[in-house]
Every structure is written in C-alpha cells, then in structure tokens.
Amino acid sequence: MADEQKELQALSDDYQNLQTELQSTVQARQKLEAQEQENKGVQKEFTKLADDAGIYKLVGPVLLKQDKVEATMAVDGRLDYITKEIKRVEDQIAEIQKRSEEKKVEVSLEFRPGTWEAITEISQDYANTSANAAIPSVLMTRPACWQSA
C-alpha cells in the first residue's frame, strides 16, 4: 500500500510539474503574441509614412533619428524572429501536452479506474499547500477504487 501511494505521489508530482511547465510556456507564447501585435502595429504605421519622414528610436533616455528603410528593416527582422519563436514555443506546448497525455495513459494502465481523479485531487491539494506543509490528507487513505481489490 505504501509503495502504491509513493508511486501515485510520484506520478502526481510528474503531472503537476508538466502542468506548471505548460502554464509558463503558454505565458511565454502570450508575451510573444503581444510583441508580435505591437510590431505589426509599428509596421502598419510605417506604411503610412512618407519616405522622407523622420523616425526616431528610443535608446535608453535618448531619441536617435533613423531613416525609414533602416527602421522598417529592423521591425521586419523583429517580426521574423518573433514568428519563429512563436513556432518554437507552439512546438514546445504540443510536446508538453503530449507528455501530459502519456502520463495520463500511464496512470490509467498502472492503476484501476478512478485513480486519475485521485491524482488530480492530490495535484490540486499539493498546489494549494506550501512546500513545508503536511502531506495532503488524501494521501493518507487508500483510494476507494482500490478497496474492493
């Protein structure tokens, strides 16, 4: 029974870590999307400007004058980089989701029905407690689905 609880806790910890990693990766993607929208807005504004218009770039506390071609190339380069980063982060998200699903399958194959709900409950309890808190009470009892075995 103690081995089953340890294994269940290990799977729960793995799943919780995957969910944390997924959340931070999704936040990174959202940040990239915001940067992409900002740069697209700048790019759109550049199309409205005359070729000889004055464009200034903020570098620290100083405004430096740039010509339109140079500024446009810089924005295009940033957009290209951001687009590639978004693709990379989306691939990362897909990989984390795949690993998370594999963890679910591993649990369903290792344990009887109802175990996934127990893992979810443990993960939620664990997430709601601090690192120094006691072990969640759900870990102290054997899941009901194992009682009939």
mmCIF file of N, CA, C and O in Angstrom, residues 51-140:
data_model
loop_
_atom_site.group_PDB
_atom_site.id
_atom_site.type_symbol
_atom_site.label_atom_id
_atom_site.label_comp_id
_atom_site.label_asym_id
_atom_site.label_seq_id
_atom_site.Cartn_x
_atom_site.Cartn_y
_atom_site.Cartn_z
ATOM 1 N N ASP A 51 8.439 58.619 -47.395
ATOM 2 C CA ASP A 51 9.793 58.073 -47.397
ATOM 3 C C ASP A 51 10.795 58.968 -46.663
ATOM 4 O O ASP A 51 11.775 58.476 -46.112
ATOM 5 N N ASP A 52 10.547 60.267 -46.651
ATOM 6 C CA ASP A 52 11.492 61.183 -46.014
ATOM 7 C C ASP A 52 11.051 61.581 -44.597
ATOM 8 O O ASP A 52 11.620 62.492 -44.002
ATOM 9 N N ALA A 53 10.076 60.879 -44.053
ATOM 10 C CA ALA A 53 9.575 61.194 -42.711
ATOM 11 C C ALA A 53 10.645 60.897 -41.665
ATOM 12 O O ALA A 53 11.453 59.984 -41.810
ATOM 13 N N GLY A 54 10.634 61.677 -40.597
ATOM 14 C CA GLY A 54 11.589 61.461 -39.508
ATOM 15 C C GLY A 54 11.089 60.377 -38.568
ATOM 16 O O GLY A 54 9.980 60.434 -38.056
ATOM 17 N N ILE A 55 11.932 59.382 -38.366
ATOM 18 C CA ILE A 55 11.602 58.278 -37.456
ATOM 19 C C ILE A 55 12.661 58.289 -36.359
ATOM 20 O O ILE A 55 13.861 58.367 -36.646
ATOM 21 N N TYR A 56 12.200 58.208 -35.129
ATOM 22 C CA TYR A 56 13.125 58.242 -34.007
ATOM 23 C C TYR A 56 12.981 56.948 -33.206
ATOM 24 O O TYR A 56 11.882 56.443 -32.999
ATOM 25 N N LYS A 57 14.125 56.467 -32.769
ATOM 26 C CA LYS A 57 14.183 55.236 -31.989
ATOM 27 C C LYS A 57 14.643 55.597 -30.585
ATOM 28 O O LYS A 57 15.627 56.316 -30.423
ATOM 29 N N LEU A 58 13.922 55.095 -29.588
ATOM 30 C CA LEU A 58 14.284 55.362 -28.201
ATOM 31 C C LEU A 58 15.360 54.371 -27.779
ATOM 32 O O LEU A 58 15.147 53.156 -27.776
ATOM 33 N N VAL A 59 16.527 54.886 -27.430
ATOM 34 C CA VAL A 59 17.637 54.065 -26.950
ATOM 35 C C VAL A 59 18.001 54.601 -25.571
ATOM 36 O O VAL A 59 18.632 55.654 -25.455
ATOM 37 N N GLY A 60 17.558 53.887 -24.542
ATOM 38 C CA GLY A 60 17.743 54.400 -23.188
ATOM 39 C C GLY A 60 16.941 55.677 -23.044
ATOM 40 O O GLY A 60 15.786 55.756 -23.441
ATOM 41 N N PRO A 61 17.559 56.748 -22.532
ATOM 42 C CA PRO A 61 16.838 58.022 -22.380
ATOM 43 C C PRO A 61 16.955 58.941 -23.608
ATOM 44 O O PRO A 61 16.524 60.082 -23.562
ATOM 45 N N VAL A 62 17.537 58.443 -24.696
ATOM 46 C CA VAL A 62 17.843 59.279 -25.854
ATOM 47 C C VAL A 62 17.037 58.831 -27.071
ATOM 48 O O VAL A 62 16.890 57.637 -27.325
ATOM 49 N N LEU A 63 16.544 59.808 -27.854
ATOM 50 C CA LEU A 63 15.891 59.519 -29.125
ATOM 51 C C LEU A 63 16.918 59.678 -30.237
ATOM 52 O O LEU A 63 17.537 60.730 -30.376
ATOM 53 N N LEU A 64 17.110 58.614 -31.021
ATOM 54 C CA LEU A 64 18.042 58.648 -32.147
ATOM 55 C C LEU A 64 17.251 58.619 -33.450
ATOM 56 O O LEU A 64 16.325 57.837 -33.600
ATOM 57 N N LYS A 65 17.667 59.458 -34.379
ATOM 58 C CA LYS A 65 16.990 59.508 -35.666
ATOM 59 C C LYS A 65 17.433 58.321 -36.525
ATOM 60 O O LYS A 65 18.600 57.963 -36.553
ATOM 61 N N GLN A 66 16.459 57.709 -37.223
ATOM 62 C CA GLN A 66 16.715 56.608 -38.147
ATOM 63 C C GLN A 66 16.025 56.924 -39.458
ATOM 64 O O GLN A 66 14.987 57.582 -39.475
ATOM 65 N N ASP A 67 16.575 56.406 -40.547
ATOM 66 C CA ASP A 67 15.839 56.578 -41.798
ATOM 67 C C ASP A 67 14.778 55.475 -41.887
ATOM 68 O O ASP A 67 14.866 54.455 -41.203
ATOM 69 N N LYS A 68 13.804 55.698 -42.722
ATOM 70 C CA LYS A 68 12.650 54.805 -42.795
ATOM 71 C C LYS A 68 13.047 53.396 -43.209
ATOM 72 O O LYS A 68 12.548 52.414 -42.658
ATOM 73 N N VAL A 69 13.958 53.261 -44.163
ATOM 74 C CA VAL A 69 14.367 51.939 -44.642
ATOM 75 C C VAL A 69 15.001 51.136 -43.515
ATOM 76 O O VAL A 69 14.679 49.954 -43.304
ATOM 77 N N GLU A 70 15.884 51.783 -42.763
ATOM 78 C CA GLU A 70 16.565 51.102 -41.654
ATOM 79 C C GLU A 70 15.564 50.684 -40.575
ATOM 80 O O GLU A 70 15.613 49.552 -40.069
ATOM 81 N N ALA A 71 14.653 51.578 -40.240
ATOM 82 C CA ALA A 71 13.650 51.278 -39.212
ATOM 83 C C ALA A 71 12.721 50.153 -39.662
ATOM 84 O O ALA A 71 12.381 49.257 -38.887
ATOM 85 N N THR A 72 12.311 50.207 -40.943
ATOM 86 C CA THR A 72 11.429 49.175 -41.479
ATOM 87 C C THR A 72 12.122 47.813 -41.466
ATOM 88 O O THR A 72 11.505 46.803 -41.107
ATOM 89 N N MET A 73 13.386 47.795 -41.833
ATOM 90 C CA MET A 73 14.140 46.529 -41.829
ATOM 91 C C MET A 73 14.269 45.984 -40.410
ATOM 92 O O MET A 73 14.162 44.768 -40.193
ATOM 93 N N ALA A 74 14.458 46.856 -39.436
ATOM 94 C CA ALA A 74 14.573 46.418 -38.046
ATOM 95 C C ALA A 74 13.262 45.796 -37.560
ATOM 96 O O ALA A 74 13.262 44.734 -36.929
ATOM 97 N N VAL A 75 12.155 46.443 -37.887
ATOM 98 C CA VAL A 75 10.846 45.917 -37.475
ATOM 99 C C VAL A 75 10.559 44.599 -38.193
ATOM 100 O O VAL A 75 10.078 43.636 -37.578
ATOM 101 N N ASP A 76 10.862 44.531 -39.487
ATOM 102 C CA ASP A 76 10.656 43.284 -40.238
ATOM 103 C C ASP A 76 11.501 42.157 -39.645
ATOM 104 O O ASP A 76 11.039 41.013 -39.531
ATOM 105 N N GLY A 77 12.724 42.467 -39.272
ATOM 106 C CA GLY A 77 13.601 41.467 -38.660
ATOM 107 C C GLY A 77 13.055 40.978 -37.328
ATOM 108 O O GLY A 77 13.091 39.779 -37.034
ATOM 109 N N ARG A 78 12.549 41.921 -36.515
ATOM 110 C CA ARG A 78 11.950 41.535 -35.235
ATOM 111 C C ARG A 78 10.731 40.651 -35.447
ATOM 112 O O ARG A 78 10.532 39.655 -34.747
ATOM 113 N N LEU A 79 9.903 41.011 -36.414
ATOM 114 C CA LEU A 79 8.705 40.201 -36.695
ATOM 115 C C LEU A 79 9.084 38.795 -37.149
ATOM 116 O O LEU A 79 8.443 37.819 -36.753
ATOM 117 N N ASP A 80 10.109 38.703 -37.976
ATOM 118 C CA ASP A 80 10.570 37.392 -38.435
ATOM 119 C C ASP A 80 11.045 36.556 -37.243
ATOM 120 O O ASP A 80 10.676 35.383 -37.100
ATOM 121 N N TYR A 81 11.829 37.161 -36.362
ATOM 122 C CA TYR A 81 12.328 36.468 -35.174
ATOM 123 C C TYR A 81 11.167 36.038 -34.276
ATOM 124 O O TYR A 81 11.116 34.896 -33.806
ATOM 125 N N ILE A 82 10.229 36.951 -34.029
ATOM 126 C CA ILE A 82 9.088 36.643 -33.153
ATOM 127 C C ILE A 82 8.249 35.514 -33.735
ATOM 128 O O ILE A 82 7.813 34.614 -33.010
ATOM 129 N N THR A 83 8.052 35.524 -35.048
ATOM 130 C CA THR A 83 7.271 34.466 -35.692
ATOM 131 C C THR A 83 7.944 33.106 -35.499
ATOM 132 O O THR A 83 7.277 32.109 -35.197
ATOM 133 N N LYS A 84 9.253 33.069 -35.662
ATOM 134 C CA LYS A 84 9.994 31.810 -35.445
ATOM 135 C C LYS A 84 9.920 31.365 -33.990
ATOM 136 O O LYS A 84 9.782 30.161 -33.709
ATOM 137 N N GLU A 85 9.998 32.320 -33.063
ATOM 138 C CA GLU A 85 9.905 31.985 -31.643
ATOM 139 C C GLU A 85 8.521 31.453 -31.291
ATOM 140 O O GLU A 85 8.390 30.516 -30.509
ATOM 141 N N ILE A 86 7.485 32.050 -31.856
ATOM 142 C CA ILE A 86 6.120 31.564 -31.614
ATOM 143 C C ILE A 86 5.995 30.124 -32.095
ATOM 144 O O ILE A 86 5.425 29.274 -31.405
ATOM 145 N N LYS A 87 6.548 29.820 -33.256
ATOM 146 C CA LYS A 87 6.504 28.453 -33.796
ATOM 147 C C LYS A 87 7.233 27.494 -32.854
ATOM 148 O O LYS A 87 6.744 26.402 -32.547
ATOM 149 N N ARG A 88 8.404 27.923 -32.368
ATOM 150 C CA ARG A 88 9.185 27.076 -31.457
ATOM 151 C C ARG A 88 8.412 26.824 -30.164
ATOM 152 O O ARG A 88 8.337 25.686 -29.680
ATOM 153 N N VAL A 89 7.794 27.867 -29.618
ATOM 154 C CA VAL A 89 7.039 27.732 -28.372
ATOM 155 C C VAL A 89 5.795 26.879 -28.587
ATOM 156 O O VAL A 89 5.436 26.068 -27.725
ATOM 157 N N GLU A 90 5.141 27.014 -29.731
ATOM 158 C CA GLU A 90 3.978 26.168 -30.028
ATOM 159 C C GLU A 90 4.387 24.697 -30.093
ATOM 160 O O GLU A 90 3.649 23.825 -29.612
ATOM 161 N N ASP A 91 5.546 24.418 -30.674
ATOM 162 C CA ASP A 91 6.049 23.039 -30.701
ATOM 163 C C ASP A 91 6.319 22.542 -29.282
ATOM 164 O O ASP A 91 6.035 21.386 -28.959
ATOM 165 N N GLN A 92 6.852 23.432 -28.436
ATOM 166 C CA GLN A 92 7.106 23.079 -27.045
ATOM 167 C C GLN A 92 5.798 22.758 -26.329
ATOM 168 O O GLN A 92 5.719 21.774 -25.580
ATOM 169 N N ILE A 93 4.793 23.583 -26.553
ATOM 170 C CA ILE A 93 3.482 23.357 -25.925
ATOM 171 C C ILE A 93 2.907 22.010 -26.354
ATOM 172 O O ILE A 93 2.415 21.238 -25.531
ATOM 173 N N ALA A 94 3.005 21.719 -27.645
ATOM 174 C CA ALA A 94 2.500 20.434 -28.147
ATOM 175 C C ALA A 94 3.241 19.263 -27.501
ATOM 176 O O ALA A 94 2.625 18.252 -27.132
ATOM 177 N N GLU A 95 4.546 19.399 -27.335
ATOM 178 C CA GLU A 95 5.346 18.332 -26.715
ATOM 179 C C GLU A 95 4.947 18.142 -25.254
ATOM 180 O O GLU A 95 4.807 17.010 -24.779
ATOM 181 N N ILE A 96 4.749 19.233 -24.531
ATOM 182 C CA ILE A 96 4.359 19.132 -23.125
ATOM 183 C C ILE A 96 2.974 18.509 -23.009
ATOM 184 O O ILE A 96 2.743 17.651 -22.154
ATOM 185 N N GLN A 97 2.057 18.902 -23.885
ATOM 186 C CA GLN A 97 0.716 18.312 -23.866
ATOM 187 C C GLN A 97 0.783 16.823 -24.171
ATOM 188 O O GLN A 97 0.070 16.022 -23.563
ATOM 189 N N LYS A 98 1.650 16.448 -25.102
ATOM 190 C CA LYS A 98 1.815 15.024 -25.435
ATOM 191 C C LYS A 98 2.330 14.251 -24.224
ATOM 192 O O LYS A 98 1.817 13.180 -23.895
ATOM 193 N N ARG A 99 3.341 14.804 -23.543
ATOM 194 C CA ARG A 99 3.892 14.136 -22.359
ATOM 195 C C ARG A 99 2.846 14.040 -21.252
ATOM 196 O O ARG A 99 2.778 13.040 -20.536
ATOM 197 N N SER A 100 2.012 15.072 -21.139
ATOM 198 C CA SER A 100 0.958 15.065 -20.139
ATOM 199 C C SER A 100 -0.064 13.961 -20.435
ATOM 200 O O SER A 100 -0.493 13.234 -19.528
ATOM 201 N N GLU A 101 -0.445 13.841 -21.695
ATOM 202 C CA GLU A 101 -1.368 12.770 -22.083
ATOM 203 C C GLU A 101 -0.749 11.393 -21.852
ATOM 204 O O GLU A 101 -1.428 10.461 -21.418
ATOM 205 N N GLU A 102 0.538 11.271 -22.142
ATOM 206 C CA GLU A 102 1.220 9.995 -21.902
ATOM 207 C C GLU A 102 1.202 9.658 -20.416
ATOM 208 O O GLU A 102 1.054 8.492 -20.038
ATOM 209 N N LYS A 103 1.351 10.673 -19.569
ATOM 210 C CA LYS A 103 1.318 10.452 -18.125
ATOM 211 C C LYS A 103 -0.068 9.977 -17.703
ATOM 212 O O LYS A 103 -0.207 9.077 -16.872
ATOM 213 N N LYS A 104 -1.115 10.536 -18.316
ATOM 214 C CA LYS A 104 -2.480 10.093 -18.023
ATOM 215 C C LYS A 104 -2.667 8.628 -18.405
ATOM 216 O O LYS A 104 -3.253 7.851 -17.664
ATOM 217 N N VAL A 105 -2.153 8.270 -19.589
ATOM 218 C CA VAL A 105 -2.273 6.884 -20.048
ATOM 219 C C VAL A 105 -1.502 5.958 -19.114
ATOM 220 O O VAL A 105 -1.983 4.879 -18.754
ATOM 221 N N GLU A 106 -0.328 6.381 -18.698
ATOM 222 C CA GLU A 106 0.477 5.578 -17.782
ATOM 223 C C GLU A 106 -0.291 5.320 -16.489
ATOM 224 O O GLU A 106 -0.313 4.202 -15.979
ATOM 225 N N VAL A 107 -0.935 6.328 -15.995
ATOM 226 C CA VAL A 107 -1.717 6.177 -14.767
ATOM 227 C C VAL A 107 -2.875 5.221 -14.992
ATOM 228 O O VAL A 107 -3.124 4.339 -14.180
ATOM 229 N N SER A 108 -3.570 5.379 -16.120
ATOM 230 C CA SER A 108 -4.733 4.522 -16.359
ATOM 231 C C SER A 108 -4.332 3.066 -16.564
ATOM 232 O O SER A 108 -5.091 2.172 -16.232
ATOM 233 N N LEU A 109 -3.137 2.825 -17.091
ATOM 234 C CA LEU A 109 -2.678 1.450 -17.266
ATOM 235 C C LEU A 109 -2.147 0.859 -15.962
ATOM 236 O O LEU A 109 -2.292 -0.322 -15.707
ATOM 237 N N GLU A 110 -1.525 1.705 -15.140
ATOM 238 C CA GLU A 110 -0.920 1.241 -13.891
ATOM 239 C C GLU A 110 -1.954 0.988 -12.803
ATOM 240 O O GLU A 110 -1.805 0.097 -11.990
ATOM 241 N N PHE A 111 -2.968 1.829 -12.778
ATOM 242 C CA PHE A 111 -3.903 1.782 -11.672
ATOM 243 C C PHE A 111 -5.315 1.524 -12.165
ATOM 244 O O PHE A 111 -5.609 1.653 -13.336
ATOM 245 N N ARG A 112 -6.159 1.213 -11.241
ATOM 246 C CA ARG A 112 -7.555 0.937 -11.564
ATOM 247 C C ARG A 112 -8.315 2.216 -11.884
ATOM 248 O O ARG A 112 -7.854 3.305 -11.594
ATOM 249 N N PRO A 113 -9.523 2.056 -12.424
ATOM 250 C CA PRO A 113 -10.347 3.242 -12.709
ATOM 251 C C PRO A 113 -10.562 4.089 -11.457
ATOM 252 O O PRO A 113 -10.656 3.569 -10.359
ATOM 253 N N GLY A 114 -10.606 5.380 -11.664
ATOM 254 C CA GLY A 114 -10.792 6.293 -10.540
ATOM 255 C C GLY A 114 -9.491 6.858 -10.024
ATOM 256 O O GLY A 114 -9.477 7.824 -9.271
ATOM 257 N N THR A 115 -8.391 6.261 -10.414
ATOM 258 C CA THR A 115 -7.101 6.722 -9.933
ATOM 259 C C THR A 115 -6.768 8.094 -10.487
ATOM 260 O O THR A 115 -6.180 8.916 -9.793
ATOM 261 N N TRP A 116 -7.137 8.351 -11.737
ATOM 262 C CA TRP A 116 -6.810 9.647 -12.319
ATOM 263 C C TRP A 116 -7.474 10.771 -11.523
ATOM 264 O O TRP A 116 -6.875 11.813 -11.290
ATOM 265 N N GLU A 117 -8.708 10.554 -11.066
ATOM 266 C CA GLU A 117 -9.381 11.556 -10.256
ATOM 267 C C GLU A 117 -8.610 11.774 -8.954
ATOM 268 O O GLU A 117 -8.482 12.904 -8.481
ATOM 269 N N ALA A 118 -8.090 10.680 -8.381
ATOM 270 C CA ALA A 118 -7.307 10.797 -7.151
ATOM 271 C C ALA A 118 -6.031 11.596 -7.399
ATOM 272 O O ALA A 118 -5.639 12.438 -6.591
ATOM 273 N N ILE A 119 -5.377 11.347 -8.529
ATOM 274 C CA ILE A 119 -4.158 12.090 -8.866
ATOM 275 C C ILE A 119 -4.475 13.565 -9.045
ATOM 276 O O ILE A 119 -3.747 14.431 -8.571
ATOM 277 N N THR A 120 -5.566 13.854 -9.713
ATOM 278 C CA THR A 120 -5.967 15.247 -9.912
ATOM 279 C C THR A 120 -6.216 15.915 -8.569
ATOM 280 O O THR A 120 -5.776 17.040 -8.337
ATOM 281 N N GLU A 121 -6.894 15.201 -7.678
ATOM 282 C CA GLU A 121 -7.173 15.752 -6.354
ATOM 283 C C GLU A 121 -5.877 15.983 -5.580
ATOM 284 O O GLU A 121 -5.689 17.027 -4.959
ATOM 285 N N ILE A 122 -4.959 15.035 -5.657
ATOM 286 C CA ILE A 122 -3.671 15.183 -4.984
ATOM 287 C C ILE A 122 -2.908 16.366 -5.562
ATOM 288 O O ILE A 122 -2.330 17.171 -4.831
ATOM 289 N N SER A 123 -2.918 16.491 -6.880
ATOM 290 C CA SER A 123 -2.220 17.600 -7.531
ATOM 291 C C SER A 123 -2.795 18.935 -7.073
ATOM 292 O O SER A 123 -2.050 19.877 -6.815
ATOM 293 N N GLN A 124 -4.109 19.002 -6.985
ATOM 294 C CA GLN A 124 -4.738 20.243 -6.538
ATOM 295 C C GLN A 124 -4.404 20.533 -5.088
ATOM 296 O O GLN A 124 -4.095 21.664 -4.728
ATOM 297 N N ASP A 125 -4.446 19.487 -4.244
ATOM 298 C CA ASP A 125 -4.079 19.670 -2.838
ATOM 299 C C ASP A 125 -2.632 20.136 -2.731
ATOM 300 O O ASP A 125 -2.316 21.046 -1.982
ATOM 301 N N TYR A 126 -1.773 19.500 -3.498
ATOM 302 C CA TYR A 126 -0.348 19.820 -3.464
ATOM 303 C C TYR A 126 -0.106 21.254 -3.927
ATOM 304 O O TYR A 126 0.685 21.982 -3.337
ATOM 305 N N ALA A 127 -0.816 21.661 -4.962
ATOM 306 C CA ALA A 127 -0.653 23.020 -5.489
ATOM 307 C C ALA A 127 -1.146 24.060 -4.492
ATOM 308 O O ALA A 127 -0.634 25.178 -4.468
ATOM 309 N N ASN A 128 -2.102 23.688 -3.667
ATOM 310 C CA ASN A 128 -2.681 24.637 -2.718
ATOM 311 C C ASN A 128 -1.933 24.693 -1.393
ATOM 312 O O ASN A 128 -2.279 25.487 -0.534
ATOM 313 N N THR A 129 -0.936 23.854 -1.218
ATOM 314 C CA THR A 129 -0.176 23.863 0.029
ATOM 315 C C THR A 129 1.230 24.370 -0.239
ATOM 316 O O THR A 129 1.726 24.310 -1.354
ATOM 317 N N SER A 130 1.869 24.845 0.789
ATOM 318 C CA SER A 130 3.251 25.302 0.621
ATOM 319 C C SER A 130 4.178 24.098 0.692
ATOM 320 O O SER A 130 3.789 22.998 1.078
ATOM 321 N N ALA A 131 5.422 24.304 0.367
ATOM 322 C CA ALA A 131 6.400 23.216 0.347
ATOM 323 C C ALA A 131 6.604 22.626 1.739
ATOM 324 O O ALA A 131 6.936 21.452 1.876
ATOM 325 N N ASN A 132 6.397 23.407 2.785
ATOM 326 C CA ASN A 132 6.621 22.933 4.149
ATOM 327 C C ASN A 132 5.367 22.359 4.802
ATOM 328 O O ASN A 132 5.403 21.949 5.945
ATOM 329 N N ALA A 133 4.263 22.345 4.096
ATOM 330 C CA ALA A 133 3.005 21.867 4.671
ATOM 331 C C ALA A 133 3.008 20.347 4.782
ATOM 332 O O ALA A 133 3.808 19.653 4.157
ATOM 333 N N ALA A 134 2.088 19.862 5.556
ATOM 334 C CA ALA A 134 1.955 18.417 5.736
ATOM 335 C C ALA A 134 1.459 17.770 4.450
ATOM 336 O O ALA A 134 0.907 18.421 3.577
ATOM 337 N N ILE A 135 1.622 16.467 4.366
ATOM 338 C CA ILE A 135 1.147 15.719 3.201
ATOM 339 C C ILE A 135 -0.367 15.818 3.158
ATOM 340 O O ILE A 135 -1.030 15.685 4.187
ATOM 341 N N PRO A 136 -0.959 16.062 1.994
ATOM 342 C CA PRO A 136 -2.419 16.166 1.897
ATOM 343 C C PRO A 136 -3.100 14.924 2.451
ATOM 344 O O PRO A 136 -2.610 13.803 2.302
ATOM 345 N N SER A 137 -4.236 15.129 3.078
ATOM 346 C CA SER A 137 -4.942 14.034 3.729
ATOM 347 C C SER A 137 -5.349 12.944 2.754
ATOM 348 O O SER A 137 -5.471 11.788 3.127
ATOM 349 N N VAL A 138 -5.555 13.278 1.480
ATOM 350 C CA VAL A 138 -5.961 12.271 0.513
ATOM 351 C C VAL A 138 -4.877 11.201 0.337
ATOM 352 O O VAL A 138 -5.155 10.072 -0.030
ATOM 353 N N LEU A 139 -3.616 11.555 0.632
ATOM 354 C CA LEU A 139 -2.537 10.570 0.503
ATOM 355 C C LEU A 139 -2.533 9.571 1.652
ATOM 356 O O LEU A 139 -1.903 8.526 1.566
ATOM 357 N N MET A 140 -3.206 9.902 2.734
ATOM 358 C CA MET A 140 -3.182 9.053 3.904
ATOM 359 C C MET A 140 -4.168 7.897 3.803
ATOM 360 O O MET A 140 -4.112 6.970 4.590
#
